[in-house]
Coordinates of C-alpha atoms in Angstrom, one line a residue:
Chain A
A1 CA 200.9 57.9 -42.3
V2 CA 198.0 57.4 -40.0
E3 CA 195.0 59.5 -38.9
D4 CA 195.5 61.6 -35.7
P5 CA 193.4 60.9 -33.6
G6 CA 193.3 57.3 -34.9
Y7 CA 193.1 53.6 -34.1
P8 CA 196.4 52.8 -32.3
P9 CA 197.3 49.3 -33.5
P10 CA 198.2 50.1 -37.1
R11 CA 200.5 52.9 -36.0
L12 CA 202.1 50.6 -33.3
V13 CA 202.5 47.7 -35.8
L14 CA 204.2 49.8 -38.4
A15 CA 206.4 51.5 -35.8
A16 CA 207.4 48.0 -34.3
R17 CA 208.5 47.1 -37.8
G18 CA 210.9 50.1 -37.9
V19 CA 208.7 52.1 -40.2
R20 CA 208.6 55.8 -39.7
V21 CA 204.9 56.7 -39.1
A22 CA 203.6 60.2 -39.4
P23 CA 200.4 61.2 -37.6
V24 CA 198.2 63.4 -39.9
P25 CA 195.4 65.5 -38.5
V26 CA 191.8 64.8 -39.2
D27 CA 189.2 67.6 -39.7
A28 CA 185.4 67.4 -40.2
S29 CA 185.9 66.0 -43.8
G30 CA 188.5 63.4 -42.9
I31 CA 192.3 63.1 -43.0
V32 CA 193.9 66.4 -44.1
V33 CA 195.5 65.3 -47.3
R34 CA 197.8 68.3 -47.7
A35 CA 199.3 67.5 -44.3
I36 CA 200.6 64.1 -45.4
P37 CA 204.4 64.4 -45.5
A38 CA 206.2 64.1 -48.8
G39 CA 207.7 60.6 -49.3
T40 CA 204.8 58.8 -47.6
R41 CA 204.3 55.4 -49.1
L42 CA 201.2 54.1 -47.3
V43 CA 198.2 55.9 -45.6
Y44 CA 195.9 54.0 -43.2
V45 CA 192.4 55.5 -43.1
T46 CA 188.9 54.8 -41.7
P47 CA 186.8 56.7 -44.3
S48 CA 183.3 55.4 -43.6
H49 CA 183.5 55.8 -39.8
Q50 CA 186.6 57.5 -38.6
Y51 CA 188.0 55.9 -35.5
P52 CA 187.6 57.3 -32.9
L53 CA 185.8 60.5 -34.0
G54 CA 183.0 58.7 -35.8
L55 CA 182.9 61.1 -38.7
S56 CA 182.6 60.1 -42.4
M57 CA 185.2 61.2 -44.9
S58 CA 183.6 63.5 -47.5
L59 CA 183.4 62.5 -51.1
E60 CA 185.6 65.4 -52.1
R61 CA 188.3 64.4 -49.6
R62 CA 188.1 60.8 -50.8
L63 CA 188.8 61.9 -54.3
E64 CA 191.6 64.2 -53.2
L65 CA 193.2 61.3 -51.2
L66 CA 193.0 59.0 -54.2
D67 CA 194.6 61.6 -56.5
W68 CA 197.3 62.1 -53.9
A69 CA 198.0 58.4 -53.8
E70 CA 198.3 58.2 -57.6
R71 CA 200.6 61.2 -57.8
N72 CA 202.8 59.9 -55.0
D73 CA 202.8 56.2 -56.0
A74 CA 201.4 55.3 -52.6
V75 CA 199.0 52.7 -51.2
L76 CA 195.8 53.5 -49.2
V77 CA 194.7 51.0 -46.6
E78 CA 190.9 51.5 -46.1
D79 CA 189.8 49.9 -42.9
D80 CA 186.0 49.6 -43.1
Y81 CA 185.6 47.9 -39.7
D82 CA 182.0 48.6 -38.7
T83 CA 179.7 50.1 -41.4
E84 CA 177.4 47.1 -41.5
F85 CA 175.5 49.0 -38.8
R86 CA 174.3 52.2 -40.4
Y87 CA 171.5 54.1 -38.8
T88 CA 170.9 57.2 -41.0
G89 CA 171.7 58.3 -44.5
R90 CA 173.4 56.4 -47.3
P91 CA 177.1 55.4 -47.1
L92 CA 179.5 57.1 -49.5
E93 CA 181.3 55.0 -52.0
P94 CA 184.3 53.4 -50.3
L95 CA 187.8 54.4 -51.6
H96 CA 188.0 50.9 -53.0
S97 CA 185.0 51.5 -55.3
L98 CA 186.2 55.0 -56.3
D99 CA 189.7 53.7 -57.1
S100 CA 190.4 52.8 -60.7
R101 CA 194.1 52.7 -60.4
G102 CA 194.8 49.9 -57.9
R103 CA 195.8 52.2 -55.1
V104 CA 193.5 50.8 -52.3
V105 CA 193.7 47.8 -50.0
Y106 CA 190.2 47.4 -48.6
V107 CA 190.1 45.8 -45.1
G108 CA 187.0 44.3 -43.5
S109 CA 186.4 42.6 -40.2
F110 CA 183.9 40.3 -38.7
S111 CA 185.0 41.4 -35.2
K112 CA 182.3 44.1 -34.9
V113 CA 179.5 42.7 -37.0
L114 CA 179.7 39.2 -35.4
S115 CA 182.3 38.8 -32.7
P116 CA 186.0 39.5 -32.1
A117 CA 186.3 35.9 -30.8
L118 CA 186.0 34.7 -34.5
R119 CA 189.3 36.2 -35.5
L120 CA 188.1 36.6 -39.0
G121 CA 188.4 39.4 -41.5
F122 CA 189.2 39.9 -45.1
L123 CA 191.0 42.2 -47.5
I124 CA 190.6 43.1 -51.1
A125 CA 194.0 44.1 -52.6
P126 CA 195.2 45.3 -56.0
P127 CA 196.8 42.3 -57.9
S128 CA 200.2 44.0 -57.7
L129 CA 200.3 43.6 -53.9
V130 CA 198.9 40.0 -53.7
P131 CA 202.3 38.2 -53.8
A132 CA 203.7 40.4 -50.9
L133 CA 200.5 39.9 -48.9
V134 CA 200.6 36.1 -49.4
K135 CA 204.2 36.1 -48.0
A136 CA 203.3 38.4 -45.1
R137 CA 200.3 36.1 -44.2
Y138 CA 202.6 33.0 -44.3
L139 CA 205.0 34.8 -41.9
T140 CA 202.3 35.9 -39.5
D141 CA 199.8 33.2 -38.8
W142 CA 199.8 31.2 -42.0
H143 CA 196.1 30.8 -42.4
A144 CA 192.7 31.6 -40.9
P145 CA 190.9 29.1 -38.6
N146 CA 189.2 26.9 -41.2
V147 CA 186.3 25.8 -39.0
E148 CA 185.1 29.3 -38.4
Q149 CA 185.6 30.2 -42.1
A150 CA 183.4 27.3 -43.1
A151 CA 180.8 28.1 -40.5
L152 CA 180.7 31.7 -41.5
A153 CA 180.4 30.8 -45.2
A154 CA 177.5 28.5 -44.4
F155 CA 175.9 31.2 -42.1
M156 CA 176.1 33.7 -45.0
A157 CA 174.8 31.2 -47.6
E158 CA 171.8 30.4 -45.5
G159 CA 170.9 34.1 -45.1
G160 CA 171.7 34.0 -41.3
F161 CA 174.4 36.7 -41.6
A162 CA 172.1 39.2 -43.4
R163 CA 169.3 38.5 -40.8
H164 CA 171.8 39.0 -38.0
V165 CA 172.9 42.4 -39.4
R166 CA 169.3 43.5 -39.8
R167 CA 168.3 42.4 -36.3
M168 CA 171.4 43.9 -34.6
R169 CA 171.1 47.1 -36.6
K170 CA 167.8 47.8 -34.7
V171 CA 169.4 46.9 -31.4
Y172 CA 172.4 49.1 -32.0
R173 CA 170.3 52.0 -33.4
E174 CA 168.2 52.0 -30.2
R175 CA 171.4 52.2 -28.1
H176 CA 172.8 54.9 -30.4
E177 CA 169.7 57.0 -30.1
L178 CA 169.4 56.5 -26.4
L179 CA 173.0 57.5 -25.9
T180 CA 172.7 60.5 -28.1
R181 CA 169.6 61.7 -26.2
S182 CA 171.1 61.0 -22.8
L183 CA 174.3 63.0 -23.7
A184 CA 172.1 66.1 -23.7
S185 CA 172.5 66.2 -19.9
F186 CA 176.2 66.6 -20.5
A187 CA 175.8 69.7 -22.7
D188 CA 177.7 71.8 -20.2
F189 CA 181.0 70.1 -21.3
L190 CA 180.4 67.6 -24.0
T191 CA 179.6 68.1 -27.7
P192 CA 178.7 64.8 -29.5
L193 CA 180.2 64.4 -32.9
P194 CA 177.9 63.4 -35.8
S195 CA 178.0 59.6 -36.3
S196 CA 175.7 57.6 -38.4
A197 CA 177.1 54.0 -38.1
G198 CA 179.0 51.6 -36.0
L199 CA 179.2 50.8 -32.3
H200 CA 180.7 53.9 -30.7
L201 CA 180.0 57.6 -30.3
S202 CA 182.5 60.3 -29.6
A203 CA 182.0 63.7 -28.0
V204 CA 184.5 66.5 -27.7
A205 CA 185.0 68.3 -24.3
S206 CA 186.3 71.6 -23.2
S207 CA 188.9 70.0 -20.9
D208 CA 190.9 66.8 -20.4
C209 CA 188.6 63.9 -19.7
G210 CA 191.4 61.5 -18.5
P211 CA 190.6 61.9 -14.7
L212 CA 186.9 61.5 -15.3
V213 CA 187.5 58.3 -17.3
R214 CA 189.7 56.9 -14.6
A215 CA 187.1 57.7 -11.9
A216 CA 184.3 56.2 -14.0
R217 CA 186.3 53.0 -14.4
R218 CA 186.7 52.7 -10.7
H219 CA 182.9 53.0 -10.5
G220 CA 182.3 50.3 -13.1
V221 CA 181.6 52.6 -16.1
R222 CA 184.0 51.8 -18.9
L223 CA 184.7 54.5 -21.5
Y224 CA 187.7 56.0 -23.2
S225 CA 189.3 59.4 -23.3
L226 CA 189.6 60.8 -26.8
G227 CA 193.0 62.1 -25.8
D228 CA 194.3 58.5 -25.6
F229 CA 193.9 58.2 -29.4
G230 CA 195.8 61.3 -30.3
V231 CA 199.5 61.5 -31.1
G232 CA 200.1 65.2 -32.0
A233 CA 197.6 67.7 -30.6
R234 CA 195.4 65.6 -28.3
R235 CA 191.7 66.4 -28.3
H236 CA 189.7 66.5 -25.2
G237 CA 186.6 64.3 -25.2
L238 CA 185.1 60.9 -24.5
V239 CA 184.5 57.8 -26.6
F240 CA 181.5 55.7 -25.7
G241 CA 181.4 52.2 -27.0
Y242 CA 177.9 50.6 -27.0
G243 CA 178.5 47.3 -28.8
A244 CA 178.6 45.3 -25.6
V245 CA 176.3 47.5 -23.4
A246 CA 172.6 46.6 -23.1
A247 CA 170.2 49.5 -23.6
E248 CA 169.0 49.4 -20.0
R249 CA 172.5 49.9 -18.7
I250 CA 173.2 53.0 -20.7
E251 CA 171.2 55.5 -18.6
P252 CA 172.3 54.2 -15.2
G253 CA 176.0 54.3 -16.4
L254 CA 175.5 57.9 -17.7
A255 CA 173.9 58.9 -14.4
R256 CA 176.9 57.6 -12.5
L257 CA 179.2 59.5 -14.9
R258 CA 177.1 62.7 -14.4
A259 CA 177.5 62.3 -10.6
L260 CA 181.3 61.9 -11.0
A261 CA 181.5 64.9 -13.4
D262 CA 179.7 66.9 -10.7
G263 CA 182.3 65.9 -8.2
G264 CA 180.1 63.6 -6.3
A265 CA 180.6 59.9 -5.6
A266 CA 178.4 57.7 -7.7
Chain B
A1 CA 220.4 31.3 -34.7
V2 CA 218.4 28.5 -36.2
E3 CA 219.1 24.8 -36.9
D4 CA 220.4 23.9 -40.3
P5 CA 218.6 22.0 -41.7
G6 CA 215.6 23.4 -39.9
Y7 CA 212.0 24.5 -40.0
P8 CA 211.9 27.5 -42.4
P9 CA 209.2 29.8 -40.9
P10 CA 211.2 31.0 -37.8
R11 CA 214.2 31.8 -39.9
L12 CA 212.0 33.7 -42.4
V13 CA 210.0 35.5 -39.7
L14 CA 213.2 36.7 -38.0
A15 CA 214.8 37.7 -41.3
A16 CA 211.7 39.6 -42.4
R17 CA 212.0 41.6 -39.1
G18 CA 215.5 42.6 -40.1
V19 CA 217.2 40.2 -37.6
R20 CA 220.5 38.6 -38.7
V21 CA 219.9 34.9 -38.6
A22 CA 222.7 32.4 -38.5
P23 CA 222.1 28.8 -39.7
V24 CA 223.9 26.4 -37.3
P25 CA 224.6 22.8 -38.3
V26 CA 222.9 19.9 -36.7
D27 CA 224.7 16.6 -36.0
A28 CA 223.4 13.3 -34.6
S29 CA 223.2 14.9 -31.0
G30 CA 221.4 18.1 -32.1
I31 CA 222.5 21.6 -32.8
V32 CA 226.3 22.0 -32.7
V33 CA 226.6 24.4 -29.8
R34 CA 230.2 25.4 -30.5
A35 CA 229.2 26.5 -34.0
I36 CA 226.7 29.2 -32.7
P37 CA 228.3 32.5 -33.6
A38 CA 229.4 34.9 -30.9
G39 CA 226.8 37.6 -30.2
T40 CA 223.8 35.4 -30.8
R41 CA 220.9 36.5 -28.6
L42 CA 218.3 33.8 -29.5
V43 CA 218.5 30.2 -30.6
Y44 CA 215.4 28.4 -32.1
V45 CA 215.6 24.7 -31.6
T46 CA 213.5 21.5 -31.9
P47 CA 215.1 19.3 -29.2
S48 CA 212.6 16.5 -28.9
H49 CA 212.1 15.8 -32.6
Q50 CA 214.4 17.8 -34.8
Y51 CA 212.7 19.2 -37.8
P52 CA 213.2 17.9 -40.4
L53 CA 215.7 15.2 -39.4
G54 CA 213.6 13.7 -36.7
L55 CA 216.5 13.1 -34.3
S56 CA 216.3 13.8 -30.6
M57 CA 218.8 16.2 -29.0
S58 CA 221.0 14.3 -26.5
L59 CA 220.9 15.1 -22.8
E60 CA 224.5 16.1 -22.9
R61 CA 223.9 18.6 -25.8
R62 CA 220.8 20.0 -24.0
L63 CA 222.9 20.8 -21.0
E64 CA 225.7 22.3 -23.1
L65 CA 223.1 24.5 -24.9
L66 CA 221.6 25.7 -21.6
D67 CA 225.1 26.5 -20.3
W68 CA 225.9 28.4 -23.5
A69 CA 222.7 30.4 -23.1
E70 CA 223.5 31.4 -19.5
R71 CA 227.1 32.4 -20.4
N72 CA 225.9 34.4 -23.4
D73 CA 222.8 36.0 -21.9
A74 CA 220.7 34.5 -24.7
V75 CA 217.2 33.0 -25.0
L76 CA 216.4 29.5 -26.2
V77 CA 213.1 29.0 -28.0
E78 CA 212.2 25.3 -27.7
D79 CA 209.6 24.3 -30.2
D80 CA 208.0 21.0 -29.0
Y81 CA 205.6 20.7 -31.9
D82 CA 204.8 17.0 -32.1
T83 CA 206.0 14.9 -29.2
E84 CA 202.5 13.9 -28.0
F85 CA 202.9 11.0 -30.4
R86 CA 205.9 9.0 -29.1
Y87 CA 206.3 5.4 -30.3
T88 CA 209.4 4.1 -28.6
G89 CA 211.5 5.0 -25.6
R90 CA 211.0 7.7 -23.0
P91 CA 211.3 11.4 -23.9
L92 CA 214.3 13.3 -22.6
E93 CA 213.6 16.2 -20.3
P94 CA 212.7 19.3 -22.3
L95 CA 215.1 22.2 -22.1
H96 CA 212.3 24.0 -20.3
S97 CA 212.4 21.5 -17.4
L98 CA 216.2 21.4 -17.3
D99 CA 216.4 25.2 -17.2
S100 CA 216.7 26.7 -13.8
R101 CA 217.8 30.2 -14.9
G102 CA 214.9 31.4 -17.0
R103 CA 216.6 31.0 -20.4
V104 CA 213.9 29.0 -22.2
V105 CA 210.7 29.9 -24.0
Y106 CA 208.8 26.6 -24.4
V107 CA 206.5 26.6 -27.4
G108 CA 203.7 24.0 -27.9
S109 CA 201.2 23.6 -30.7
F110 CA 197.8 21.9 -31.2
S111 CA 198.3 21.9 -35.0
K112 CA 199.9 18.4 -35.0
V113 CA 198.1 16.7 -32.1
L114 CA 194.6 18.0 -33.1
S115 CA 194.4 20.1 -36.3
P116 CA 196.2 23.1 -37.9
A117 CA 192.7 24.4 -38.5
L118 CA 192.4 25.2 -34.8
R119 CA 195.1 27.9 -34.9
L120 CA 195.9 27.2 -31.2
G121 CA 199.2 26.8 -29.5
F122 CA 200.8 28.0 -26.3
L123 CA 204.1 29.1 -24.8
I124 CA 205.7 29.0 -21.4
A125 CA 208.0 32.0 -20.9
P126 CA 210.3 33.2 -18.2
P127 CA 208.7 36.0 -16.3
S128 CA 211.3 38.5 -17.5
L129 CA 210.0 38.1 -21.1
V130 CA 206.3 38.2 -20.4
P131 CA 205.7 42.0 -20.9
A132 CA 207.5 41.9 -24.2
L133 CA 205.5 38.9 -25.4
V134 CA 202.2 40.4 -24.3
K135 CA 203.1 43.5 -26.4
A136 CA 204.1 41.3 -29.4
R137 CA 200.9 39.4 -29.2
Y138 CA 198.8 42.6 -29.1
L139 CA 200.7 43.7 -32.3
T140 CA 200.2 40.5 -34.2
D141 CA 196.7 39.1 -33.8
W142 CA 195.7 40.4 -30.3
H143 CA 194.1 37.2 -29.0
A144 CA 193.4 33.6 -29.8
P145 CA 190.0 32.5 -31.1
N146 CA 188.0 32.2 -27.8
V147 CA 185.5 29.7 -29.1
E148 CA 188.2 27.1 -29.9
Q149 CA 190.0 27.8 -26.7
A150 CA 186.9 27.2 -24.6
A151 CA 186.1 24.0 -26.7
L152 CA 189.6 22.7 -26.3
A153 CA 189.6 23.4 -22.5
A154 CA 186.3 21.5 -22.2
F155 CA 187.7 18.6 -24.4
M156 CA 190.7 18.4 -22.1
A157 CA 188.6 18.6 -18.9
E158 CA 186.4 15.8 -20.1
G159 CA 189.4 13.5 -20.9
G160 CA 188.7 13.6 -24.6
F161 CA 192.0 15.1 -25.5
A162 CA 194.0 12.4 -23.6
R163 CA 191.8 9.7 -25.3
H164 CA 192.4 11.3 -28.7
V165 CA 196.2 11.2 -28.1
R166 CA 196.1 7.6 -27.0
R167 CA 194.0 6.5 -30.0
M168 CA 195.9 8.5 -32.6
R169 CA 199.3 7.3 -31.2
K170 CA 198.3 3.8 -32.2
V171 CA 197.2 5.0 -35.7
Y172 CA 200.4 7.0 -36.3
R173 CA 202.6 4.2 -34.8
E174 CA 201.2 1.8 -37.4
R175 CA 201.9 4.3 -40.2
H176 CA 205.4 4.9 -38.8
E177 CA 206.2 1.2 -38.7
L178 CA 204.7 0.6 -42.1
L179 CA 206.7 3.4 -43.6
T180 CA 210.0 2.3 -41.9
R181 CA 209.5 -1.3 -43.1
S182 CA 208.6 -0.2 -46.6
L183 CA 211.6 2.0 -46.9
A184 CA 213.8 -1.1 -46.8
S185 CA 213.1 -1.4 -50.5
F186 CA 214.8 1.9 -51.0
A187 CA 218.0 0.8 -49.2
D188 CA 220.0 1.3 -52.5
F189 CA 219.8 5.0 -52.0
L190 CA 217.9 5.9 -48.8
T191 CA 219.0 5.6 -45.2
P192 CA 216.2 6.3 -42.7
L193 CA 217.1 8.5 -39.7
P194 CA 216.1 7.2 -36.3
S195 CA 212.9 8.9 -35.2
S196 CA 210.7 7.8 -32.2
A197 CA 207.9 10.4 -32.3
G198 CA 205.9 12.7 -34.4
L199 CA 204.3 12.6 -37.9
H200 CA 207.2 12.6 -40.2
L201 CA 210.3 10.5 -41.0
S202 CA 213.4 11.6 -42.9
A203 CA 215.9 9.6 -44.8
V204 CA 219.3 10.7 -46.1
A205 CA 220.2 9.9 -49.7
S206 CA 223.4 9.7 -51.7
S207 CA 222.3 12.2 -54.3
D208 CA 220.0 15.2 -54.7
C209 CA 216.3 14.1 -54.4
G210 CA 214.8 17.3 -55.8
P211 CA 214.1 15.8 -59.3
L212 CA 212.5 12.7 -57.7
V213 CA 210.3 14.8 -55.4
R214 CA 209.1 16.9 -58.3
A215 CA 208.4 13.8 -60.4
A216 CA 206.5 12.2 -57.5
R217 CA 204.3 15.2 -57.0
R218 CA 203.4 15.1 -60.7
H219 CA 202.3 11.5 -60.0
G220 CA 200.3 12.4 -56.9
V221 CA 202.8 11.4 -54.2
R222 CA 203.6 14.4 -52.0
L223 CA 206.8 14.4 -50.1
Y224 CA 209.7 16.8 -49.5
S225 CA 213.3 17.1 -50.4
L226 CA 215.6 17.3 -47.3
G227 CA 217.6 19.8 -49.3
D228 CA 214.8 22.3 -49.2
F229 CA 215.2 22.7 -45.4
G230 CA 218.9 23.4 -45.5
V231 CA 220.5 26.8 -45.7
G232 CA 224.3 26.1 -45.6
A233 CA 225.4 22.6 -46.7
R234 CA 222.2 21.1 -48.1
R235 CA 221.8 17.4 -47.3
H236 CA 220.4 15.0 -49.8
G237 CA 217.3 13.1 -48.7
L238 CA 213.6 12.8 -48.4
V239 CA 211.0 13.9 -45.8
F240 CA 207.9 11.7 -45.5
G241 CA 205.0 13.2 -43.6
Y242 CA 202.3 10.6 -42.6
G243 CA 200.0 12.7 -40.4
A244 CA 197.5 13.0 -43.2
V245 CA 198.2 9.8 -45.2
A246 CA 196.0 6.7 -44.3
A247 CA 198.0 3.5 -43.8
E248 CA 196.6 1.8 -46.9
R249 CA 197.9 4.6 -49.0
I250 CA 201.5 4.4 -47.8
E251 CA 202.6 1.3 -49.8
P252 CA 200.9 2.3 -53.1
G253 CA 202.6 5.7 -52.8
L254 CA 206.0 4.2 -52.1
A255 CA 205.5 1.7 -55.0
R256 CA 205.0 4.6 -57.3
L257 CA 208.0 6.4 -55.9
R258 CA 210.1 3.2 -56.4
A259 CA 209.0 3.1 -60.0
L260 CA 209.9 6.7 -60.5
A261 CA 213.3 6.2 -58.8
D262 CA 213.9 3.3 -61.2
G263 CA 213.2 5.7 -64.1
G264 CA 209.9 4.2 -65.0
A265 CA 206.6 6.0 -65.2
A266 CA 204.3 5.1 -62.3

């Protein structure tokens, strides 16, 4: 089972392997556990920063999901892809820390915190799954690029990684705040969703944003329609990524988007 | 279908995907085309340097395999993993060059010629397969490590890559010749197979080499049993890799192996 709306690749990878994948709705507290179909063996979730909605799974829901996994002999894959950059509040305990029964595979990535060009990530798995994961790794790409692994290890040991996270947190927080403020001028059709971490912000809309997204792309403003991440009931809205957009380019981009939304050429 | 004996990962990857994989015997000219089962859709081969035997597929067999592919609407995957290092003779035309009907996916790797740590390779595919390959790439690891790609491109543009191949060809040729000469002292049970390229040499034996390989590993000599690469009729023999073994370590290693073969401790 996967979150709906959710990050498309896990659903596509599982489906390409012939696995039956159930999209499960997400509410303000996270994946709706009672909607997970009977017989589900694995649930892929993004508890700390739901992709694409940006919400955090509540502690109550985390515990409910762990209980469900234990009762159903299932595995939870917790993708914690971008919470190094947290702007407000304290993070909740990850499922992996709350789990005492070996139900959680915790997945982390350096794609967001450093660069997708690195192709580095990691996972923490319960011992029972390690032999299968080792085999799967052998059959996909065998091993990680050693040069980057060594460079990253040295960067961490020297304290450079922690410094980078601290420095970039300020940069991204500035963009996050600027974007949130600027979205006020879209209050006629956009409602930003609360988000306290990461590199994207989502907003729900009263109508389909697909045409607006396509028009914006033609005018050099790249954003995503929330509808593209849904499988069942598609939500209307927009997803704004700001990991690669300098602060000074946020307002001009939104001004162009405003003009397009008003039906004018930008 | 895959070669038997052959390189295990392609067989395992296909089998893990639920594909029925037929091992097809290899003779001195290459894969035995008439032994490929009816209904086969894809054949994975190593024409320029058969893994693990080290033989080269004859031109006649190459043409026969291409004709077979055309008649059976099948794809040939040509893995040309190590022919940058050629010591004698001229290479035969790869299947990819002989193919005028879009039947061949040519696969190259920088693992042997530079380093497996790079995790870089490439493929040349007929246009009809490109959309499917793009999707498959998205669902495996999305994209290659950009930093290494850029570094390798610069290394090639500056001529460093060609210089590296020329320099290493001498180094590996020396090891190849030394190993071939030294194997004369194993003539009582080993017959080296002709090999004019690459980083390994195989020799057939009159009896199972598994116990000798295990004993050698316990004594710090790492080599492989030919039997481990076979699926159907397992051939007896040894596979010597010399890509990572300095020339001065070849003779001491073989002396230890000789002592073990004679039943003595090394």
